[in-house]
Structure formats: C-alpha cells, structure tokens
C-alpha cells in the first residue's frame, strides 16, 4: 500500500523523507517521489522502482519542508507520470487511499481549465486544492474545504510554495499519524517511518486535519473545530525494523518466532490458570453470554481463524464459523447478537476486515474481539475486547510471526471460552499452559531443520504447480503453506483436505507435481497415509512433514522430514514453520523478491 512521509523542521528534511520511505518499503510499492518547498518553487523528484533510486536522484535537493510517497498503483500503471507527489500550480499533494468520485472531480476541474498529466485519482485533489485557494487563501482552510468534497478513503499531505514552512495533512479512512518533537514536526503512514526523529506520536482520527510547522502542530476536524489528540510514546523498537544479520525480513521474522511467541504468551505469566481478563476487563461477563463465535479475517489471518475453529469447537464446545471478510461484508447473513465477533488482523487496518467488523456491528452483534499486532490500529480501537499479539513489527509482505502469534492468542481464547463454559478441568488447563510455555523451545527445534528444508527447496525450482494436503486442524496449515509458496515463489499452489483428493485434484498428480503433506501423529494419520498411497500410485513426488513418531517410512518418491516433538492440539503452530522455511528457500532458489513480492502490499488499506 502507498506510504506517506511529511516533514516541517528547522533543518534539511530530505534525508528524513528518504529514510522514512525506506522504512515504509515493506508496505509494497512500485514508484516513489518527493516534493519540497525550494527557494524558487516546488521541487519534485520521482522515480519508478526502489527508494534507493529516488535517494540518488534527490541527492542535491535540500529544503526544510516537504512531502514524500511510495505508490502502489491503483488508478493508472506504475510510471513516473503517475508517481506522487502531484502538482497543481503552487501546491503538491501525496495521497494514500482511493478517491471514489475522482472522475466527476476530474471532469469539473478540466472544465475549469486544469490540465491533468496523470491517470491518478490523486491529481484531482491537487487541482481541487489549487482551485479552492482562489477563494480561500489559507492552506489549512483550503484543504479542509477540498477534503469535504472527497468521497472515499484517504490520507493526504499538502504543501504550497506560497506558504512555505507549512505541511497540511488529513485523514479519512487511511492511516496517518504525526511525530512531534522540539526540532520539527512530521507525519507518516506508520510510526516506523518516524522513529528516526521522534518517539512522540499523535494518532489522527478519521476526519482530522492538521497543520504542521517546525514549531507547532494545530489539529482540527474537517469542519474546522479544534481538537486535542493525546501524544503516545511509541514503544516500537527501532532495532525491530532493522534487518540485522539476516538476508531478508521474512527470514528474520521466521527466526523471531520463538521470541514473538514468548512475548505474546508473557501475559499468562507463571500462573497455572488463565483469566478471561487477558482479553479485556469485560471479557468474563461478555464471554459468559456468548453462544457462538464468528471469526472475520483475510489471507493468512483467516488461516489462523480456520485453525482455531477446530480448537474452539473441540475444546470449548462453542460453535464457530470463519468467514473471509471481503465476502461477509457484502453477504446477507443471519445475525446472532449472542455471537462473539473476532476480527483477526496483523496490521489492524485491513480495509475488508474493518468493514466486515463494522458490518457485523451494524447488525446488532456488539460483542467484539480484536486479535491484532498493532495496538493503536483501527480494528483494535473499534472492538470491545482486544488481545495484542506481541510479534513486533512484521515487515516482510508474507506474514509469518504474526500468524503463529495469532494462533497462540486463539488457543488462549479457546482455553478461556472452555473455562467460562465449564469444560476445562484444572488439570487440563495446567497441561495446556505448560505446553504453551514450552512452545518457544519447541519452535526453536523445528527451526533447526532449515538445512534439510533448503535441500528440498532445490527440487521445487523448476516446478510450476504444487499441491498441499492436510487433514483436520492441519488442513488450514496446508492452506497457509500453499499461500506462502505462491505469494513469494510464484509457483501455483493449492491446498486440499487430503480426503478430497480423489474427488478431483488427484487428476492433476503426476511426476511433475510435488505433493506436500502435513502428517502429524494424530487420529487422522492412518486416513492420511491411505491418501498418500493414492498419490504414490500415480507417480507423484511426496514431501511429508511428519512427527518423530509418525510411522511413515521413507521410500522411492516419498521424502520424509520429521519434526522433533509431537505437539498434540498445538501441533499446527509447529507444522507451519517448515512450510514457511520451504517457501522462503524456494523463493531464494528462484531469485524472486522475497520481502516485496510482485503485485502485493503489506497493509491492504483499500478494498
Ligand atoms: C499473506 C499475507 C496476507 C495478509 C492479509 C491480511 O502472507 O500477509 O494474506 O494476511 O492481507 O492482513 P492483516 O492480517 O494485516 O489483516
């Protein structure tokens, strides 16, 4: 998704803008640009490709006020002409989001004589602000008026070379925060871009607009009413977003999972019991009245939900459904006010998940829980209950540590729900907590399998398709494995519950189709073994992730990798790790851009 950085300071801010954009690279982008107020007007530099190219192109630029942007194409192909900032006369604008009424604005402004040079929706904002300045010369007020004409989701930053030293920023639907300090004031799409200059962050609300100068920040609503927003001291560690010794963020994040899980589970402390309060003060009362659970999420986050469904129904006995957020939000469904709505999201800003949550609430389903990695995000703010996964910033587009920490959070929810429903004995509770606490160590041991997985990865490089099989609570793990492989190695991959094989997909199996199977030693293992025989009989090459005690012998065309520990209910958390490593190493062999796969964005803040 697009990223914004803006600055007004008493020093040259070009290095701050460029550094900020580098920190936002993980969101996904195809072009970048910046505009500053220079001595004789707006100076703009844009480039297609990486921020490093923009950095080189702007090496001689210096200014105390400016805006910068990474663009992820929505309206118009990625090219320099469509890259932000967009300029109209004295002003320049960067924008994140989508302006739905841009065509009518474009027609109106074209009729007034404004000439459009890009295919973007953003350019209409630039001309609209310029047109408004004719009757309202104050930039803050002109942007306020212009924003009221915009339909859609946006975060914008605007500068005017006739009003130097000033940046106006506004948000309605897309994320934007301010970084405030004695030596200057800043704005960005997320805090990681501003940690280089300050930890003091002000989160703008939808409908807020702010004027930043080096000395001051003034925030109002779009109708001009002044508002105060609190300053939060960001706890984000600057080191957490550095690559350190790793080659890629995805690799770093896979290896951070033991720590991420330990941090997430710290909330349980040394106790042998779990209290509902870990989901919020109201959780005990609220959960006692819950008769069903509906999980809403997208992508990888939905896979954690699909896994949890097995836990919630088996251990807690609570009926559970999982819906893809983009489907649920437009579906006519039957609401149940006693149903707990669980929104799962790494970023907490995913447009479809947020809209699905709002839709669920609009149907009178107000018992809501956010499971999220970003405490200040919209999804967290809009839920009655919350559980913050403490995975730390996830930069790689392919989600890894966010997924396993979501699973840990969902297992805690299962235990709390089971307890509230009187379905968990003290002994069972203590055993599960013990297993949870041991997870970081168990994950570490799985990570030691990397070399063997690396060797397997070589054999996938020339493949065009792959099939992932799992059963029961490991079927969603097969789905996650297939998603990881396709998104970063571009190998077409599909997941099936192994029992479905002979109902269609078996027709695809031949020597060119690797079949990856998750085969823990559980009650479905014997059934799975028969499914694997079906593959073997068709000459398919099998790659099996088994447990130490799964009795599956290695043979011609059957490659086995055994996980060190058998982990019962929590086994999905261990079994997804080798699948993450496999995708990572296949992508390395294929030479794809692991952290920024083509066409994908980290935080999908548009529909
Ligand atoms: C895949 C991936 C995406 C996200 C999805 C939801 O690796 O990262 O499928 O899981 O876009 O994002 P969040 O969790 O931020 O709502």
XYZ file of C-alpha atoms and ligand atoms in Angstrom:
623
model
C 0.000 0.000 0.000
C 1.062 3.595 -0.536
C 3.146 5.222 2.169
C 3.360 8.879 3.173
C 6.092 10.817 4.953
C 5.938 14.579 5.531
C 8.148 16.987 7.449
C 8.406 20.608 8.543
C 11.589 21.264 10.500
C 14.303 23.802 11.060
C 16.801 21.751 9.048
C 17.160 19.912 5.742
C 14.416 17.271 5.815
C 15.211 15.423 2.559
C 17.222 12.681 4.351
C 14.330 12.261 6.829
C 11.830 11.872 3.987
C 14.008 9.313 2.192
C 14.785 7.348 5.353
C 11.085 7.373 6.250
C 10.165 5.986 2.821
C 12.734 3.220 3.258
C 11.000 2.200 6.468
C 7.688 2.076 4.593
C 9.062 -0.029 1.729
C 7.672 -3.160 3.372
C 4.124 -1.959 2.631
C 4.721 -2.667 -1.063
C 5.138 -0.042 -3.808
C 6.137 0.408 -7.406
C 7.312 4.021 -7.573
C 8.390 6.766 -5.204
C 8.639 10.526 -5.127
C 9.129 13.619 -3.035
C 8.394 17.336 -3.300
C 9.923 20.115 -1.238
C 9.492 23.858 -0.970
C 12.674 25.154 -2.551
C 13.775 28.784 -2.979
C 12.010 29.275 -6.278
C 9.012 26.992 -6.022
C 8.099 23.320 -5.657
C 10.984 20.984 -6.461
C 9.779 17.494 -7.295
C 11.738 14.253 -7.821
C 10.040 10.999 -8.836
C 11.258 7.583 -9.886
C 9.874 4.202 -10.826
C 11.389 1.400 -8.778
C 13.141 1.461 -5.464
C 13.502 4.279 -2.935
C 17.277 3.920 -3.379
C 16.841 5.378 -6.879
C 14.857 8.299 -5.507
C 17.572 8.831 -2.922
C 20.219 9.069 -5.643
C 18.058 11.349 -7.777
C 17.391 13.733 -4.863
C 20.954 13.805 -3.518
C 21.333 17.528 -4.295
C 17.889 18.557 -3.035
C 17.694 20.480 0.223
C 14.712 22.036 1.984
C 13.088 22.437 5.397
C 9.552 21.453 4.323
C 8.471 18.561 2.153
C 6.305 15.535 1.443
C 7.202 12.088 0.114
C 5.407 8.986 -1.056
C 5.707 5.381 -2.118
C 2.974 4.468 -4.614
C 1.226 1.156 -5.048
C -0.655 1.514 -8.324
C -4.454 1.554 -8.226
C -5.501 4.163 -10.829
C -3.015 4.121 -13.697
C 0.030 1.965 -14.417
C 3.254 2.311 -12.418
C 5.257 5.042 -14.228
C 6.895 8.343 -13.353
C 3.942 10.371 -14.656
C 1.595 8.609 -12.205
C 4.011 8.662 -9.264
C 3.251 11.081 -6.416
C 3.570 13.936 -5.483
C 1.097 15.506 -7.903
C 1.464 19.197 -8.534
C -1.023 21.898 -9.450
C 0.411 25.422 -9.678
C 1.957 26.260 -6.317
C 0.875 23.126 -4.481
C 1.959 19.471 -4.271
C -0.021 16.553 -2.836
C 0.662 12.969 -1.812
C -2.210 10.604 -1.139
C -2.892 7.139 0.217
C -6.299 5.533 -0.432
C -8.889 5.804 -3.174
C -10.994 8.797 -4.191
C -14.234 7.299 -5.459
C -15.633 10.485 -7.049
C -12.409 11.351 -8.849
C -13.961 11.099 -12.309
C -16.619 13.719 -11.634
C -13.989 15.934 -9.955
C -11.723 15.469 -12.949
C -14.489 16.497 -15.372
C -15.374 19.515 -13.243
C -11.755 20.682 -12.905
C -10.960 20.024 -16.567
C -13.938 22.259 -17.477
C -12.352 24.958 -15.274
C -9.174 24.744 -17.352
C -6.976 22.491 -15.157
C -4.804 20.164 -17.205
C -4.345 16.601 -15.927
C -0.995 14.979 -16.618
C -1.548 11.620 -14.868
C -4.170 8.859 -14.745
C -4.425 9.007 -10.969
C -7.323 9.883 -8.707
C -4.827 11.886 -6.607
C -4.236 14.566 -9.205
C -7.833 15.714 -8.832
C -7.047 16.525 -5.159
C -4.102 18.698 -6.228
C -6.214 20.710 -8.686
C -9.144 20.868 -6.258
C -6.955 22.400 -3.538
C -5.425 24.828 -6.055
C -8.912 25.848 -7.233
C -10.077 26.309 -3.627
C -7.077 28.549 -2.838
C -8.560 31.149 -5.220
C -11.361 31.901 -2.774
C -9.742 30.669 0.465
C -6.061 31.649 0.510
C -5.217 29.948 3.851
C -3.863 26.478 3.027
C -5.330 24.731 6.104
C -8.801 26.075 5.349
C -8.497 25.377 1.617
C -7.583 21.731 2.306
C -10.425 21.457 4.847
C -12.899 22.639 2.185
C -11.387 20.433 -0.522
C -11.487 17.341 1.722
C -15.178 17.807 2.309
C -15.696 17.252 -1.421
C -13.768 13.970 -1.475
C -15.653 10.671 -1.372
C -13.613 7.609 -0.443
C -10.735 6.734 1.823
C -7.707 8.934 2.051
C -4.718 10.190 3.934
C -3.076 13.209 2.305
C -0.217 15.642 2.803
C -0.116 19.001 1.018
C 2.459 21.786 0.642
C 2.182 25.204 -1.017
C 5.270 27.123 -2.099
C 3.393 30.386 -1.462
C 3.042 29.357 2.197
C 6.493 27.929 2.982
C 7.281 26.137 6.238
C 3.849 24.505 6.401
C 2.504 20.998 5.708
C -1.202 20.189 5.876
C -2.164 16.557 6.487
C -5.611 14.985 6.730
C -7.072 11.534 7.121
C -10.389 9.887 6.406
C -10.170 6.119 6.340
C -6.458 5.594 5.631
C -3.849 5.506 8.416
C -1.864 8.647 9.289
C -0.060 9.756 12.409
C 2.057 12.690 13.492
C 5.510 12.633 15.049
C 6.108 15.673 17.224
C 9.433 16.995 18.503
C 11.209 20.186 19.547
C 13.199 20.319 16.338
C 10.376 19.706 13.877
C 7.038 18.063 13.227
C 6.343 15.128 10.964
C 3.626 12.866 9.603
C 3.676 9.323 8.222
C 1.550 6.294 7.433
C 3.091 4.406 10.326
C 5.331 5.025 13.292
C 8.320 3.067 11.969
C 8.980 5.873 9.435
C 9.333 8.479 12.177
C 11.302 6.674 14.887
C 14.435 8.166 13.292
C 13.330 11.620 14.561
C 10.952 11.105 17.487
C 9.056 8.601 19.635
C 6.241 11.030 20.391
C 3.338 10.053 18.160
C -0.131 11.562 17.764
C -2.659 9.267 16.087
C -5.076 11.251 13.938
C -8.706 10.174 13.941
C -10.794 9.871 10.786
C -11.942 13.370 9.845
C -8.906 15.097 11.436
C -6.754 17.626 9.629
C -3.517 19.119 10.941
C -1.192 21.977 10.125
C 2.462 21.241 10.840
C 5.212 23.820 11.066
C 8.685 23.364 12.552
C 7.470 24.909 15.812
C 3.845 23.893 16.109
C 1.062 21.402 15.364
C -2.552 22.506 15.051
C -5.276 19.839 14.713
C -8.898 20.452 13.783
C -11.782 18.438 12.435
C -12.523 18.813 8.731
C -15.255 21.309 9.662
C -12.661 23.496 11.391
C -13.477 22.607 15.026
C -10.202 22.496 17.005
C -9.398 19.140 18.692
C -6.687 17.838 21.010
C -5.239 14.386 20.431
C -3.028 12.710 23.035
C 0.688 12.135 22.495
C 1.693 8.448 22.764
C 5.277 7.497 23.375
C 5.905 4.727 20.857
C 7.279 1.527 22.344
C 8.310 0.293 18.910
C 11.948 -0.632 18.958
C 13.969 0.953 16.166
C 16.081 -2.249 16.094
C 12.959 -4.293 15.467
C 12.731 -2.858 11.999
C 16.423 -3.281 11.147
C 17.478 -6.306 9.116
C 20.489 -7.083 11.303
C 22.383 -10.178 10.163
C 19.553 -11.590 8.119
C 19.306 -11.533 4.353
C 15.580 -10.794 4.297
C 12.899 -9.586 6.709
C 10.916 -12.764 6.057
C 13.877 -14.859 7.178
C 14.388 -12.648 10.237
C 10.716 -12.887 11.112
C 10.604 -16.676 10.726
C 13.527 -16.927 13.153
C 11.987 -14.404 15.545
C 9.035 -16.692 16.161
C 10.271 -18.228 19.417
C 10.693 -14.740 20.872
C 7.450 -13.442 19.365
C 5.564 -16.375 20.897
C 7.280 -15.932 24.259
C 6.365 -12.229 24.269
C 2.777 -12.938 23.255
C 2.354 -15.602 25.913
C 4.004 -13.495 28.615
C 0.521 -12.329 29.585
C -0.097 -15.749 31.139
C 2.961 -15.206 33.367
C 3.993 -18.008 35.696
C 0.402 -18.855 36.512
C -1.175 -22.311 36.106
C -4.514 -20.771 35.194
C -5.739 -18.309 32.588
C -8.125 -15.497 33.382
C -10.638 -14.078 30.859
C -9.254 -10.621 31.771
C -6.366 -11.155 29.322
C -8.889 -10.201 26.630
C -10.072 -7.074 28.471
C -11.782 -6.214 31.745
C -15.240 -7.023 30.382
C -14.261 -10.375 28.891
C -15.548 -12.612 31.698
C -19.099 -11.222 31.594
C -19.184 -10.882 27.879
C -17.949 -14.407 27.133
C -20.370 -15.976 29.631
C -23.222 -14.804 27.410
C -21.665 -15.913 24.117
C -23.286 -18.889 22.345
C -21.244 -18.872 19.106
C -18.143 -17.347 17.565
C -17.751 -15.776 14.133
C -14.180 -15.094 13.001
C -13.604 -12.457 10.301
C -10.243 -12.050 8.572
C -8.352 -12.033 5.270
C -5.459 -14.092 3.882
C -3.058 -15.572 6.372
C -5.062 -14.154 9.267
C -8.090 -16.105 8.062
C -5.989 -19.286 8.166
C -5.339 -18.768 11.865
C -9.115 -18.445 12.256
C -9.790 -21.649 10.295
C -7.308 -23.477 12.537
C -8.852 -22.083 15.715
C -12.262 -23.314 14.651
C -11.078 -26.878 15.306
C -9.894 -25.880 18.800
C -12.928 -23.803 19.722
C -15.431 -26.497 18.802
C -13.465 -29.454 20.215
C -12.090 -27.980 23.439
C -14.564 -25.203 24.267
C -17.648 -26.712 22.601
C -18.560 -23.320 21.102
C -19.987 -23.341 17.559
C -17.538 -21.405 15.406
C -17.646 -20.080 11.859
C -14.881 -18.390 9.920
C -15.653 -16.019 7.075
C -13.416 -14.259 4.607
C -14.028 -10.605 5.449
C -14.497 -9.424 1.849
C -17.304 -11.974 1.416
C -19.022 -11.470 4.745
C -19.255 -7.695 4.409
C -21.473 -7.990 1.316
C -23.351 -11.177 2.183
C -26.848 -11.227 3.595
C -26.242 -13.239 6.749
C -28.380 -14.117 9.725
C -27.136 -12.061 12.681
C -26.826 -13.518 16.153
C -26.442 -10.879 18.889
C -25.020 -13.513 21.269
C -22.267 -14.381 18.836
C -18.743 -13.153 19.577
C -17.256 -11.443 16.522
C -13.495 -11.994 16.371
C -11.596 -9.776 13.917
C -8.081 -11.080 13.277
C -5.515 -8.858 11.608
C -1.784 -8.334 11.759
C -1.989 -4.684 10.739
C -5.381 -3.841 12.200
C -6.002 -1.643 9.168
C -7.083 -4.173 6.521
C -9.989 -2.437 4.798
C -12.106 -5.573 4.263
C -11.671 -6.856 7.825
C -12.510 -3.446 9.244
C -15.580 -3.151 7.013
C -16.701 -6.696 7.916
C -16.350 -5.849 11.621
C -18.406 -2.682 11.162
C -20.985 -4.620 9.159
C -21.262 -7.255 11.913
C -21.747 -4.495 14.498
C -24.338 -2.738 12.356
C -26.370 -5.975 12.533
C -26.503 -5.669 16.329
C -23.570 -8.004 17.032
C -21.715 -5.851 19.508
C -19.674 -8.488 21.357
C -16.417 -7.937 19.509
C -12.824 -9.000 19.998
C -9.755 -7.833 18.055
C -6.735 -10.125 17.772
C -4.160 -7.824 16.332
C -0.458 -6.961 16.249
C -0.824 -3.166 16.220
C -2.286 -1.772 19.444
C -3.259 1.648 18.061
C -4.915 0.292 14.906
C -8.478 0.946 13.778
C -9.634 -2.660 14.312
C -8.398 -2.645 17.921
C -9.988 0.719 18.597
C -13.345 -0.466 17.281
C -13.635 -3.699 19.289
C -14.981 -4.116 22.808
C -12.289 -6.670 23.698
C -8.722 -6.965 22.476
C -5.716 -9.208 22.501
C -2.495 -7.720 21.215
C -0.123 -10.278 19.734
C 3.360 -9.141 20.575
C 5.092 -10.286 17.406
C 6.810 -6.917 16.895
C 6.759 -5.131 13.543
C 6.295 -7.510 10.632
C 7.989 -6.038 7.582
C 8.108 -8.927 5.072
C 4.943 -8.933 2.979
C 4.499 -12.661 3.626
C 3.102 -12.970 7.126
C 4.937 -15.434 9.386
C 5.387 -14.467 13.032
C 2.059 -12.638 13.039
C 0.399 -15.935 12.064
C 1.931 -18.093 14.792
C 1.266 -15.462 17.452
C -2.344 -15.218 16.271
C -2.601 -18.983 16.734
C -1.229 -18.644 20.266
C -3.786 -15.919 21.018
C -6.612 -18.039 19.583
C -5.560 -21.014 21.680
C -5.737 -18.781 24.763
C -9.217 -17.729 23.653
C -10.146 -21.402 23.349
C -8.973 -22.096 26.889
C -10.800 -19.066 28.306
C -14.005 -19.981 26.443
C -13.726 -23.596 27.630
C -13.220 -22.395 31.186
C -16.158 -19.996 31.097
C -18.323 -22.835 29.759
C -17.113 -25.191 32.499
C -15.451 -27.539 30.005
C -11.870 -27.352 31.228
C -10.587 -29.217 34.258
C -7.794 -27.680 36.322
C -5.524 -30.486 35.234
C -6.224 -29.951 31.514
C -5.722 -26.221 31.924
C -2.344 -26.694 33.605
C -1.247 -29.179 30.907
C -2.181 -26.811 28.077
C -0.451 -23.885 29.780
C 2.648 -25.975 30.229
C 2.598 -26.839 26.511
C 2.102 -23.207 25.561
C 5.019 -22.160 27.710
C 7.256 -24.741 26.063
C 6.305 -23.543 22.553
C 9.252 -21.159 22.015
C 11.682 -24.019 22.726
C 9.748 -26.415 20.502
C 9.693 -23.868 17.651
C 13.437 -23.358 18.025
C 13.992 -27.063 17.493
C 11.867 -27.009 14.334
C 13.913 -24.080 13.004
C 16.966 -26.327 13.230
C 15.542 -28.320 10.317
C 16.385 -25.460 7.958
C 19.293 -27.199 6.206
C 17.183 -30.224 5.287
C 14.405 -27.958 4.027
C 16.931 -25.969 1.996
C 17.926 -29.177 0.228
C 14.268 -29.936 -0.562
C 13.768 -26.421 -1.905
C 16.250 -27.055 -4.738
C 13.851 -29.640 -6.170
C 10.988 -27.150 -6.416
C 12.755 -24.538 -8.502
C 11.641 -25.920 -11.870
C 8.098 -26.793 -10.771
C 5.080 -24.806 -11.864
C 2.472 -26.300 -9.553
C 2.317 -27.840 -6.093
C -0.384 -29.469 -4.023
C -0.587 -29.167 -0.227
C -2.519 -31.742 1.760
C -3.604 -31.760 5.385
C -6.446 -33.078 7.482
C -8.348 -31.690 10.451
C -6.665 -28.772 12.183
C -3.723 -29.169 9.788
C -5.820 -28.515 6.695
C -5.702 -24.729 7.328
C -1.936 -25.147 7.789
C -1.811 -26.711 4.310
C -3.753 -23.638 3.082
C -1.197 -21.372 4.711
C 1.689 -23.369 3.198
C 0.163 -23.042 -0.279
C -0.412 -19.297 0.164
C 3.181 -18.751 1.311
C 4.607 -20.698 -1.622
C 2.517 -18.952 -4.256
C 2.987 -15.426 -2.949
C 6.754 -15.403 -2.712
C 7.934 -18.013 -5.255
C 5.084 -17.513 -7.783
C 4.626 -21.296 -8.027
C 0.950 -22.067 -8.357
C -0.043 -23.944 -5.215
C -3.338 -25.265 -3.947
C -4.346 -26.825 -0.665
C -6.843 -29.614 -0.203
C -8.138 -31.575 2.742
C -6.444 -34.891 1.937
C -9.794 -36.718 1.949
C -10.902 -34.607 -1.036
C -8.067 -35.834 -3.226
C -9.993 -38.472 -5.084
C -12.910 -36.111 -5.663
C -10.959 -34.193 -8.299
C -7.415 -32.986 -7.634
C -5.915 -36.486 -7.974
C -6.308 -35.982 -11.738
C -3.510 -33.414 -11.577
C -0.984 -35.691 -9.904
C 1.981 -36.850 -11.965
C 5.763 -36.870 -11.597
C 5.870 -33.100 -12.144
C 3.503 -32.276 -9.329
C 5.146 -32.166 -5.895
C 2.653 -33.027 -3.174
C 3.439 -31.590 0.242
C 1.692 -33.290 3.095
C 1.382 -32.429 6.766
C 1.328 -35.693 8.624
C 1.384 -35.308 12.402
C 0.791 -38.337 14.506
C -2.880 -37.752 15.304
C -6.120 -39.704 14.943
C -6.254 -38.923 11.212
C -2.784 -40.246 10.396
C -3.950 -43.638 9.128
C -6.516 -41.993 6.880
C -3.860 -39.611 5.598
C -1.497 -42.488 4.862
C -4.094 -44.008 2.521
C -4.398 -40.646 0.762
C -0.631 -40.531 0.325
C -0.660 -44.010 -1.198
C -3.103 -42.689 -3.797
C -0.539 -40.038 -4.755
C 2.334 -42.537 -4.799
C 0.382 -44.877 -7.070
C 0.118 -42.050 -9.654
C 3.878 -41.386 -9.655
C 3.518 -38.193 -7.574
C 6.546 -36.976 -5.606
C 5.631 -36.722 -1.909
C 7.212 -34.351 0.614
C 5.902 -35.285 4.040
C 6.243 -33.229 7.226
C 5.721 -35.886 9.878
C 6.214 -36.095 13.642
C 9.076 -38.009 15.202
C 6.609 -40.804 15.967
C 4.513 -40.779 12.744
C 5.069 -44.206 11.241
C 5.604 -43.298 7.610
C 8.638 -44.909 6.014
C 10.807 -43.076 3.504
C 10.790 -44.776 0.073
C 11.194 -44.001 -3.603
C 9.316 -40.760 -4.266
C 8.429 -40.336 -0.584
C 10.627 -37.831 1.251
C 10.057 -37.530 4.983
C 11.078 -34.780 7.348
C 10.332 -35.429 10.983
C 9.545 -32.655 13.435
C 11.401 -33.217 16.714
C 8.372 -33.160 19.000
C 4.827 -34.402 18.769
C 2.718 -31.473 19.927
C -0.910 -32.571 20.168
C -3.520 -29.801 19.844
C -0.845 -27.142 19.357
C 0.855 -29.059 16.570
C -0.370 -26.597 13.838
C 1.923 -23.929 15.328
C 4.937 -26.190 14.845
C 3.927 -27.610 11.478
C 3.576 -24.255 9.763
C 7.244 -23.382 10.466
C 8.803 -25.812 7.935
C 6.276 -24.667 5.340
C 7.376 -21.050 5.859
C 11.007 -22.120 5.520
C 10.257 -24.155 2.416
C 8.609 -21.183 0.668
C 11.435 -18.895 1.706
C 14.123 -21.200 0.337
C 12.230 -21.970 -2.873
C 11.918 -18.197 -3.431
C 15.669 -17.815 -2.838
C 16.426 -20.520 -5.385
C 14.089 -18.849 -7.868
C 15.578 -15.411 -7.135
C 12.287 -13.634 -6.506
C 11.932 -10.501 -4.380
C 11.168 -12.296 -1.108
C 10.185 -9.337 1.052
C 8.294 -7.448 -1.621
C 6.626 -9.988 -3.896
C 5.261 -8.561 -7.119
C 1.773 -7.022 -7.060
C 1.390 -7.445 -3.293
C 1.242 -4.926 -0.463
C 1.806 -5.465 3.230
C -1.082 -3.494 4.554
C -4.157 -3.658 2.341
C -5.963 -0.489 3.328
C -8.118 -0.356 0.202
C -10.874 -2.735 -0.773
C -0.026 -13.299 3.350
C -0.459 -12.091 4.000
C -1.832 -11.592 3.722
C -2.430 -10.968 4.994
C -3.783 -10.325 4.688
C -4.451 -9.770 5.926
O 1.253 -13.661 3.742
O 0.275 -11.478 4.720
O -2.651 -12.605 3.241
O -2.563 -11.965 5.969
O -3.599 -9.287 3.763
O -3.666 -8.800 6.534
P -3.864 -8.417 8.054
O -3.511 -9.601 8.870
O -2.950 -7.252 8.286
O -5.317 -8.037 8.205
